[in-house]
Coordinates of C-alpha atoms in Angstrom, one line a residue:
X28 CA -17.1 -6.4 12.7
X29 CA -15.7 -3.1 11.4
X30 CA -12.1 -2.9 10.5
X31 CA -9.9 -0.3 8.9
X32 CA -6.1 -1.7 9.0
X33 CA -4.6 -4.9 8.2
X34 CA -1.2 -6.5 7.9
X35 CA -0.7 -9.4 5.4
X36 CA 2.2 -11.3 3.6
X37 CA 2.0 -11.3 -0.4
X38 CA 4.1 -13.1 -2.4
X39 CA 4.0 -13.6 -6.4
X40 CA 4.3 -17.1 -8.1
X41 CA 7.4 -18.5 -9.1
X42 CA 8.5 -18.7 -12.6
X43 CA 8.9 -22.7 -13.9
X44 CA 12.2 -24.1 -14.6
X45 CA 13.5 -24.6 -18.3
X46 CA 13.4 -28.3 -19.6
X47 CA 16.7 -29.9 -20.4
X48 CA 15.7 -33.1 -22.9
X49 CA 16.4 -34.3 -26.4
X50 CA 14.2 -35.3 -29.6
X51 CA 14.4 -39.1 -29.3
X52 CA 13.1 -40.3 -33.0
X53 CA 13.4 -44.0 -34.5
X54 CA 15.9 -44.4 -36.7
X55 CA 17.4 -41.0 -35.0
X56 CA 20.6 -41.7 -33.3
X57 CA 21.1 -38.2 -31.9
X58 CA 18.4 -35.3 -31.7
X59 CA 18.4 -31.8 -31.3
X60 CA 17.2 -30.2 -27.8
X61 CA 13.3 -29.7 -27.3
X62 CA 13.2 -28.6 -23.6
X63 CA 10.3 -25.8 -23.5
X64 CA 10.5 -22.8 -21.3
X65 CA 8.8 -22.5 -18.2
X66 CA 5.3 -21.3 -17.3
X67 CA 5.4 -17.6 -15.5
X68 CA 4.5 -16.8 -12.1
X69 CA 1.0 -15.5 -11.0
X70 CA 0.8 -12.3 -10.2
X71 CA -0.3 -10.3 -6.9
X72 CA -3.7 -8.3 -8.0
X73 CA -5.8 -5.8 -5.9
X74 CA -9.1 -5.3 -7.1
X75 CA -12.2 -2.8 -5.6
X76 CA -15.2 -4.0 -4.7
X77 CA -17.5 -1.6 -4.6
X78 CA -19.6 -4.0 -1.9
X79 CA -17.1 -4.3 0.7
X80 CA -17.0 -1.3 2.9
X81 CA -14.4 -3.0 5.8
X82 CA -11.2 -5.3 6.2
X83 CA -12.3 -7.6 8.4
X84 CA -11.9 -10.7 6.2
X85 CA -8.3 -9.9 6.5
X86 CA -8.2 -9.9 10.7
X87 CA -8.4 -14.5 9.6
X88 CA -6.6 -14.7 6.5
X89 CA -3.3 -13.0 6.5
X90 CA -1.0 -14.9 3.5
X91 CA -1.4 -14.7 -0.1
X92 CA 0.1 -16.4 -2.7
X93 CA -0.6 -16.3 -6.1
X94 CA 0.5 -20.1 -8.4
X95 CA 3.8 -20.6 -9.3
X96 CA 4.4 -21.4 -13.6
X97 CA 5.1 -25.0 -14.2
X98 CA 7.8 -26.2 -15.4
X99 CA 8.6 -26.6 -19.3
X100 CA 8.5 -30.2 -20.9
X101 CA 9.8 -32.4 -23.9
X102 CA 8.9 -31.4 -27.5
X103 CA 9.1 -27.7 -26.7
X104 CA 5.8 -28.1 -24.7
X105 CA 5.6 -24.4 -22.9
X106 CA 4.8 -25.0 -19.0
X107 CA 1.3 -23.3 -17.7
X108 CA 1.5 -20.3 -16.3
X109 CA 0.7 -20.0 -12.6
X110 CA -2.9 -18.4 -11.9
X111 CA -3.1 -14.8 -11.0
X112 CA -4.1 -14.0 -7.5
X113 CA -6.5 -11.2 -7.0
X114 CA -7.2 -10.2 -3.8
X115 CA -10.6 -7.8 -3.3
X116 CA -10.1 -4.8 -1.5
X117 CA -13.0 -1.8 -0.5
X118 CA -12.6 1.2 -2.4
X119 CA -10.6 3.6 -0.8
X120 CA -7.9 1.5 0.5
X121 CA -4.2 2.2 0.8
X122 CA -1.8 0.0 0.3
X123 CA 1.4 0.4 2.3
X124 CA 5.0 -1.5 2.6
X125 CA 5.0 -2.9 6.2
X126 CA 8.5 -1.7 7.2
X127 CA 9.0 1.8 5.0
X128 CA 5.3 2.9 5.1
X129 CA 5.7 4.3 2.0
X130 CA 2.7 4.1 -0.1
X131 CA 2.2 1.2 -2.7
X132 CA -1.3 1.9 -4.2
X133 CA -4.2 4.3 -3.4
X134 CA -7.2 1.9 -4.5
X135 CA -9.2 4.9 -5.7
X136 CA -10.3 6.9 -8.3
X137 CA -9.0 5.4 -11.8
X138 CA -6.6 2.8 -9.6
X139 CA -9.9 0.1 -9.7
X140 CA -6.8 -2.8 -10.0
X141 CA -3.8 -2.8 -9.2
X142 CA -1.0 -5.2 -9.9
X143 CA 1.7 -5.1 -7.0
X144 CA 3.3 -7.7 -7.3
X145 CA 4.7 -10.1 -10.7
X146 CA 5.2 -13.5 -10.7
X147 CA 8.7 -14.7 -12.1
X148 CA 9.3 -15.2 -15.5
X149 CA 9.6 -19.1 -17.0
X150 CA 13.4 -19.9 -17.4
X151 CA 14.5 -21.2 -21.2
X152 CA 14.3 -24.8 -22.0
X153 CA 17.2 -26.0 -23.4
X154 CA 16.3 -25.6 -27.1
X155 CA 16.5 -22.0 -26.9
X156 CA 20.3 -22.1 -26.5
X157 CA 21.1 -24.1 -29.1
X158 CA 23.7 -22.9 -31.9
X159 CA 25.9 -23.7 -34.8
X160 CA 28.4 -24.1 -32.1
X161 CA 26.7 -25.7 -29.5
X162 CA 24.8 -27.8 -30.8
X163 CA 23.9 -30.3 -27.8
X164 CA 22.9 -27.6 -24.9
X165 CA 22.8 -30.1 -21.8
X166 CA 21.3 -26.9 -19.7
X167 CA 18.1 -24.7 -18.7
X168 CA 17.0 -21.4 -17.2
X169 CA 15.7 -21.9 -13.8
X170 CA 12.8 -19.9 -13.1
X171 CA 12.8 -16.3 -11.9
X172 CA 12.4 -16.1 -8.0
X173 CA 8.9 -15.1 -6.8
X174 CA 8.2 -11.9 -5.0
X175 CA 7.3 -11.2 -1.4
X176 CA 6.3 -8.3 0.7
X177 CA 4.4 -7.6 4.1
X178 CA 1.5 -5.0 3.4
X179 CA -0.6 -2.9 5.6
X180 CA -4.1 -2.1 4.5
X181 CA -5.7 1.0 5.6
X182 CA -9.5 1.9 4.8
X183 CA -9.3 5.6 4.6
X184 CA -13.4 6.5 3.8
X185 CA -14.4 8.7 0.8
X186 CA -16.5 11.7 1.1
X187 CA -16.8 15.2 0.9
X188 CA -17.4 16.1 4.7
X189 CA -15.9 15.2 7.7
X190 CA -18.0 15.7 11.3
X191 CA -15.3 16.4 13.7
X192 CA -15.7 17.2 17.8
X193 CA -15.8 15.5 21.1
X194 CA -17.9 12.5 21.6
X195 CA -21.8 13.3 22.3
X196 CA -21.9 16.0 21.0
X197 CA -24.4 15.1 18.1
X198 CA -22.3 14.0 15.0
X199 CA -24.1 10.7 14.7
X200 CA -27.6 12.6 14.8
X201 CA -27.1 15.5 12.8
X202 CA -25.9 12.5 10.2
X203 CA -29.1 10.8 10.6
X204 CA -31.1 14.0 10.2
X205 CA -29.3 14.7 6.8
X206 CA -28.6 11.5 5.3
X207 CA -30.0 8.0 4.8
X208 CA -27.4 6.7 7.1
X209 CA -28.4 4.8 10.3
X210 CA -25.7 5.1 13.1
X211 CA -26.1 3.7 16.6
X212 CA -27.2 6.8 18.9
X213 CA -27.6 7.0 22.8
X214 CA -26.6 9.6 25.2
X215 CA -23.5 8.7 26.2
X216 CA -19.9 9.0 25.1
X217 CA -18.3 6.6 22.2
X218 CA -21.3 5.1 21.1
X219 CA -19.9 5.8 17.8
X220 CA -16.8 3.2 17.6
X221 CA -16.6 3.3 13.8
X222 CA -17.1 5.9 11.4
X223 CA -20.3 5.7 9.3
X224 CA -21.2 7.5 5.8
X225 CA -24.2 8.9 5.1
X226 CA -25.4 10.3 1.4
X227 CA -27.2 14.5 1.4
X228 CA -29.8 14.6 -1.4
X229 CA -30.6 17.8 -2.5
X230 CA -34.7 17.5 -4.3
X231 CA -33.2 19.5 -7.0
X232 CA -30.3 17.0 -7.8
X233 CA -27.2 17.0 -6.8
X234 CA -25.5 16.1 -3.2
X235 CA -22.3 15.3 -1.0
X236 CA -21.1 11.8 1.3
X237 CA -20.8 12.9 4.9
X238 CA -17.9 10.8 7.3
X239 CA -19.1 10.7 10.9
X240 CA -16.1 10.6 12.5
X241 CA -16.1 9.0 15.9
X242 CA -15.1 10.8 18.7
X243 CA -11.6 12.4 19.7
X244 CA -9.8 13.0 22.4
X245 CA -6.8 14.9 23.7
X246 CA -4.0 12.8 22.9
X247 CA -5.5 11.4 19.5
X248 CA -2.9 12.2 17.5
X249 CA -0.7 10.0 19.2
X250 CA -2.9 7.2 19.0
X251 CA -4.4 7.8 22.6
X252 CA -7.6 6.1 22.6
X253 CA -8.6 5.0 19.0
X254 CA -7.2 8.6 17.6
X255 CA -4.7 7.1 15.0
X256 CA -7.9 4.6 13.5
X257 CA -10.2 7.6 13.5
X258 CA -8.0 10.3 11.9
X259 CA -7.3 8.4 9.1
X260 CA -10.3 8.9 7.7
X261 CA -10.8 12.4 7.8
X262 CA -7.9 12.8 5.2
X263 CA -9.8 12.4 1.6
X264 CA -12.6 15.2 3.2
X265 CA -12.6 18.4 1.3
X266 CA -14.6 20.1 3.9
X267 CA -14.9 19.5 8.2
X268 CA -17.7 20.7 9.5
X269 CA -17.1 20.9 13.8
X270 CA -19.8 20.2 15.9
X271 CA -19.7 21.2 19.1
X272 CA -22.3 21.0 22.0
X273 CA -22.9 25.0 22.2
X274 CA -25.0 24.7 25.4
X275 CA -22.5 23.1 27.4
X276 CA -24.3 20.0 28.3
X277 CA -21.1 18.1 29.7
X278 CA -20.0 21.1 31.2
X279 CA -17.0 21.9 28.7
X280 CA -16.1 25.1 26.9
X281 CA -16.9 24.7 23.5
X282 CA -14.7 27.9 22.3
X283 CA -11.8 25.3 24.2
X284 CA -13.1 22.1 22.9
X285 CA -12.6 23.8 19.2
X286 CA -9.1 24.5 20.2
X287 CA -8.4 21.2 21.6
X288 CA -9.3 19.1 18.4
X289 CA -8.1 21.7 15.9
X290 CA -4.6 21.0 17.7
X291 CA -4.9 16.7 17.6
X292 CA -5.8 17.6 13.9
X293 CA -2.6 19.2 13.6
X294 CA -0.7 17.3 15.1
X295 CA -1.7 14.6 12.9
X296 CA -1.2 16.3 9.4
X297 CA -1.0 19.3 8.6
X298 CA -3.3 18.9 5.5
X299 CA -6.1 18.4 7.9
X300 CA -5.1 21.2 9.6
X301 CA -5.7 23.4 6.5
X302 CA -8.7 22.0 5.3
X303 CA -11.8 24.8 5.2
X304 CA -13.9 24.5 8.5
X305 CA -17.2 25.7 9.9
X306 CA -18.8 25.5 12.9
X307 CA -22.1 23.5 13.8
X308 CA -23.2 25.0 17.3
X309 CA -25.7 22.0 17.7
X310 CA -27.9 21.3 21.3
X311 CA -29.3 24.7 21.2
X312 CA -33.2 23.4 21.3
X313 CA -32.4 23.2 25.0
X314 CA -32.1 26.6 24.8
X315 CA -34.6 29.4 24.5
X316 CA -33.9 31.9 21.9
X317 CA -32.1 34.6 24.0
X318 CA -29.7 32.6 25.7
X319 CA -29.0 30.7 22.2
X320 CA -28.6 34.2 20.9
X321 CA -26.1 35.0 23.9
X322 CA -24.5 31.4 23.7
X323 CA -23.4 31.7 20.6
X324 CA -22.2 35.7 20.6
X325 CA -19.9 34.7 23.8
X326 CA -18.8 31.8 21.5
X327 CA -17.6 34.4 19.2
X328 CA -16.1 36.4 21.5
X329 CA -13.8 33.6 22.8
X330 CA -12.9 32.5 19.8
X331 CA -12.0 36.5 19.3
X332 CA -9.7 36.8 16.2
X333 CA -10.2 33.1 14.8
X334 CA -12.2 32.8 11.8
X335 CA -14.6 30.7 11.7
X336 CA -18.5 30.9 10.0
X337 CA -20.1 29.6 13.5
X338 CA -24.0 28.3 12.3
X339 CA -26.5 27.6 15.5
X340 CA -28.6 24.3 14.8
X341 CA -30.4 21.6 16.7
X342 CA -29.8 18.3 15.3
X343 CA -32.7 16.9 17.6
X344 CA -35.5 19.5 16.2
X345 CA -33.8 20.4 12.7
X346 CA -33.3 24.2 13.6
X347 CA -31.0 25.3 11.4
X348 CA -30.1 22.4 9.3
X349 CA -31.6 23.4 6.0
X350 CA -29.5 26.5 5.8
X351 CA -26.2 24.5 7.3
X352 CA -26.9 21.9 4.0
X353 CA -26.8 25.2 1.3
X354 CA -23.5 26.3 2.6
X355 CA -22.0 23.2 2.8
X356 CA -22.9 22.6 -0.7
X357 CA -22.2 26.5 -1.9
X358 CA -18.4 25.3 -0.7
X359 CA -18.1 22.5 -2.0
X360 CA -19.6 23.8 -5.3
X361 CA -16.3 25.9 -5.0
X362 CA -13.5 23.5 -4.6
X363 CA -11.9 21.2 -6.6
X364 CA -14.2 18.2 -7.5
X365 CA -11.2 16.0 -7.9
X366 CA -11.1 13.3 -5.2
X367 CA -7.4 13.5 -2.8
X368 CA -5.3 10.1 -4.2
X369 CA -2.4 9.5 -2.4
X370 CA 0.5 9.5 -4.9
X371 CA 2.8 5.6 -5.1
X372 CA 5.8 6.3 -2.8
X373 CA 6.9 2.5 -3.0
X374 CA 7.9 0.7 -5.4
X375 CA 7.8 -3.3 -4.8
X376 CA 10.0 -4.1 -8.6
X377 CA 12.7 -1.8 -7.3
X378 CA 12.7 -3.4 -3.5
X379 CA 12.1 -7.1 -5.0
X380 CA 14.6 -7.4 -7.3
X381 CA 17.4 -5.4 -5.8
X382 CA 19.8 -5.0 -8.6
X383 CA 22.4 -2.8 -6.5
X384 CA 22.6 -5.3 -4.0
X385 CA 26.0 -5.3 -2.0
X386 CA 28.7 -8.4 -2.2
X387 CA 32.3 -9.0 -1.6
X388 CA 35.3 -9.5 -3.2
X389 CA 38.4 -10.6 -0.8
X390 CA 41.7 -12.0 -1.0
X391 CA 42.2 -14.8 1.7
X392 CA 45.3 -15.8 3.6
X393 CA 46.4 -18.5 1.1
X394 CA 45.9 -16.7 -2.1
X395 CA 43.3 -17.3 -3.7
X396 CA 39.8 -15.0 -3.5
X397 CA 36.6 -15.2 -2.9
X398 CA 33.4 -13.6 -3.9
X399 CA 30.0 -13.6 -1.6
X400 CA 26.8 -11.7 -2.2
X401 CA 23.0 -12.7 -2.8
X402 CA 23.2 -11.7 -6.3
X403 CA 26.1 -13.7 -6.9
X404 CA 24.4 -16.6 -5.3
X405 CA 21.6 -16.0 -7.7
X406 CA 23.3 -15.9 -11.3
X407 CA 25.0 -19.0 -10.0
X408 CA 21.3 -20.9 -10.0
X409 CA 20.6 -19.0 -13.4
X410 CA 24.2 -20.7 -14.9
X411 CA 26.0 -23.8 -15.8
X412 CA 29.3 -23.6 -14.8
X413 CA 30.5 -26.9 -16.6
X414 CA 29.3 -25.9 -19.9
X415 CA 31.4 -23.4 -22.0
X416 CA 28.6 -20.6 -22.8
X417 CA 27.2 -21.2 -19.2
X418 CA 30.8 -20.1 -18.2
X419 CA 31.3 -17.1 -20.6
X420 CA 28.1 -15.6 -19.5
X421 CA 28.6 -16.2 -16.2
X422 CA 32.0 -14.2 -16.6
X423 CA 30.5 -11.7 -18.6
X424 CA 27.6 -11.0 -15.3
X425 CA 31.3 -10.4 -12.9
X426 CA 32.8 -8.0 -15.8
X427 CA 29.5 -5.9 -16.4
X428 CA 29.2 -5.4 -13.2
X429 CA 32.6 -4.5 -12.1
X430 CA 33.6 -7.5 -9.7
X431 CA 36.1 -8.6 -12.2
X432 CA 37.5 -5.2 -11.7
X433 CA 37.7 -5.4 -8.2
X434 CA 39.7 -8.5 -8.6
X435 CA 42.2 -7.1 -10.7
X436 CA 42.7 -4.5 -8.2
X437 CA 43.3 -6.9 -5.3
X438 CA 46.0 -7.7 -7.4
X439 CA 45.1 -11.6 -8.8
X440 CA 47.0 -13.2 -11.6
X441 CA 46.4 -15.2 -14.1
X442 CA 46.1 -19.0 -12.6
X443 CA 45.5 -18.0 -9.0
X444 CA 42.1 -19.9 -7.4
X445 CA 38.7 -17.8 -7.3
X446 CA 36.0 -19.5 -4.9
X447 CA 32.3 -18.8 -4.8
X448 CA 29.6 -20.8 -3.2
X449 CA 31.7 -24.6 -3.5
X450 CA 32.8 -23.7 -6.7
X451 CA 36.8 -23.0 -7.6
X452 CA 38.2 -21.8 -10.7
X453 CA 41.6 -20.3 -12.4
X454 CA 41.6 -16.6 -13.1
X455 CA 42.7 -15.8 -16.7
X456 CA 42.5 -12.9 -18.8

């Protein structure tokens, strides 16, 4: 089954603890410290693979994790780090923070792989704090948190050419006509339900990818029908190419049914509303040449003072395609060759580790204050309390970050009770 958007959970591995242990020896009575460090966490990967082409393996798997590091050891032995996770992707993907939207990684062009998430770092065994003055460390590092995020995936297709209009109106034939794509084609409405590409070979070299776009409808914009799903992939095109039934087979206007679409188009970016357009007046082989003739001069009449280069073909017969193929190319020879990458808008380090994080400082009723916050919370795991340097540098996080500021301000003296998370200590200057 074709899919084109996904929603997972990702989440990095966690960084291993720091070993606390001691060099036991014969005839040693009291060795140094030899806890290692801890391995580091696996990281979060996207890769392209250039054989997938939908995310429907995602619609049954939806959580990812990559392998957290292990934890350090005696004799300085280094914990493993945690495996990578890398998690295959088709090219052309964008990846997306669930709750913002905002844009993680375009997997296109140069962005082949991607990391989007790191795994913690391995705390410090033990052995790494030892000094001239503390000589018998009886702490570790724990290791760094992992990471986690909800994604959306969305498939938006490469190529150069979009086929926009109503449904049956010959998109999916004039695609088979010019390409070596196969799409499903009867006479009736949606029997496109996924967009299909198609490659135009040109016998002197050269050529273009064409997106059949399925369908829309009034309303597609606002996701009416399957117009959000569809839309999507019109916006890497260079160059739409509107095909409209110029005979007026289901009885619609076509100068109106132009209209119609160019204003869902709009209404869903205003890039797509700007990109270059011509007009495909396809169905005309059930016309004879005078009334294709008059068709498409009251097509131009309608349309009045709207610009657009309006070129009469039959995709059933192949009137007309040969010379609608050279000015597709002659335009696309023109433009920019550079494929559209959506520039990163998100970015997972900043969200993850939060280093602005609020927290609270407060006086209570019997004197003594308190301090709250998830930050706070977290040193506390990173810090020995009972040891001396564990305390310092646990004082020295609340002074460089202005909490023992806030303190002083609240008026505390030296000897008065500070509480934070079943801890209690005396304030002193």
């Amino acid at each position: 089954m074709f899919a084109d958007h996904a929603k997972i959970f990702i989440k990095s591995g966690k960084g291993g603890d720091g070993h606390v242990s001691f060099r036991r020896e014969l005839f040693v009575a009291a060795g140094g410290p030899d806890g290692g460090d801890g391995g580091k966490g696996g990281d979060i990967i996207f890769q392209v693979d250039k054989g997938l082409n939908t995310l429907s393996d995602f619609r049954h798997s939806r959580k990812y994790q990559a392998e957290p590091g292990e934890e350090g050891g005696k004799r300085n032995c280094h914990g493993k780090d945690g495996q990578d996770l890398i998690i295959k992707v088709p090219e052309g993907t964008v990846i997306r923070d669930a709750d913002s939207g905002g844009i993680i990684a375009d997997m296109s062009g140069d962005h082949q792989r991607v990391t989007v998430l790191h795994g913690g770092r391995g705390g410090k065994g033990n052995a790494r704090y030892a000094t001239s003055t503390m000589q018998v460390p009886k702490y570790a590092q724990p290791g760094q948190d992992a990471r986690e995020l909800w994604v959306t995936l969305e498939l938006k297709m490469i190529a150069d050419v979009g086929l926009v209009g109503y449904p049956n109106v010959g998109k999916s034939t004039l695609l088979s006509v010019i390409s070596n794509a196969r799409p499903k084609i009867a006479n009736y409405h949606f029997t496109t339900i996924q967009p299909n590409l198609g490659v135009v070979d040109f016998p002197d070299g050269g050529g273009f990818v064409v997106a059949d776009i399925p369908g829309l409808i009034d309303g597609a914009a606002q996701g009416v029908g399957l117009g959000h799903d569809f839309l999507r992939h019109i916006e890497r095109t260079r160059l739409l190419v509107h095909v409209i039934d110029a005979a007026g087979t289901e009885g619609r206007n076509p100068a109106e049914d132009i209209r119609k679409i160019n204003r869902e188009l709009a209404s869903y970016s205003e890039k797509l509303a700007s990109l270059p357009q011509i007009i495909a007046a396809n169905k005309l082989d059930v016309l004879t040449a005078e009334e294709t003739d008059i068709a498409v001069q009251l097509l131009r009449e309608e349309l009045g003072s709207e610009e657009y280069e309006i070129y009469p073909i039959s995709a059933a017969t192949g009137m007309g395609i040969p010379e609608l193929l050279n000015v597709i190319r002659q335009k696309l020879g023109s433009m920019e060759q550079a494929p559209v990458i959506f520039e990163q808008e998100f970015f997972p380090e900043e969200f993850t580790d939060r280093p602005d994080e609020p927290y609270t400082v407060q006086k209570n009723e019997d004197g003594s204050y308190s301090l709250e916050g998830p930050r706070i919370e977290r040193m506390l795991g990173y810090t020995n309390l009972d040891s001396e340097k564990g305390f310092l540098f646990f004082q020295n996080f609340l002074k460089e970050n202005g909490i023992l500021d806030e303190l002083v301000a609240l008026g505390i003296e030296d000897g008065d009770t500070v509480r934070l998370y079943g801890h209690e200590f005396e304030y002193y200057k």
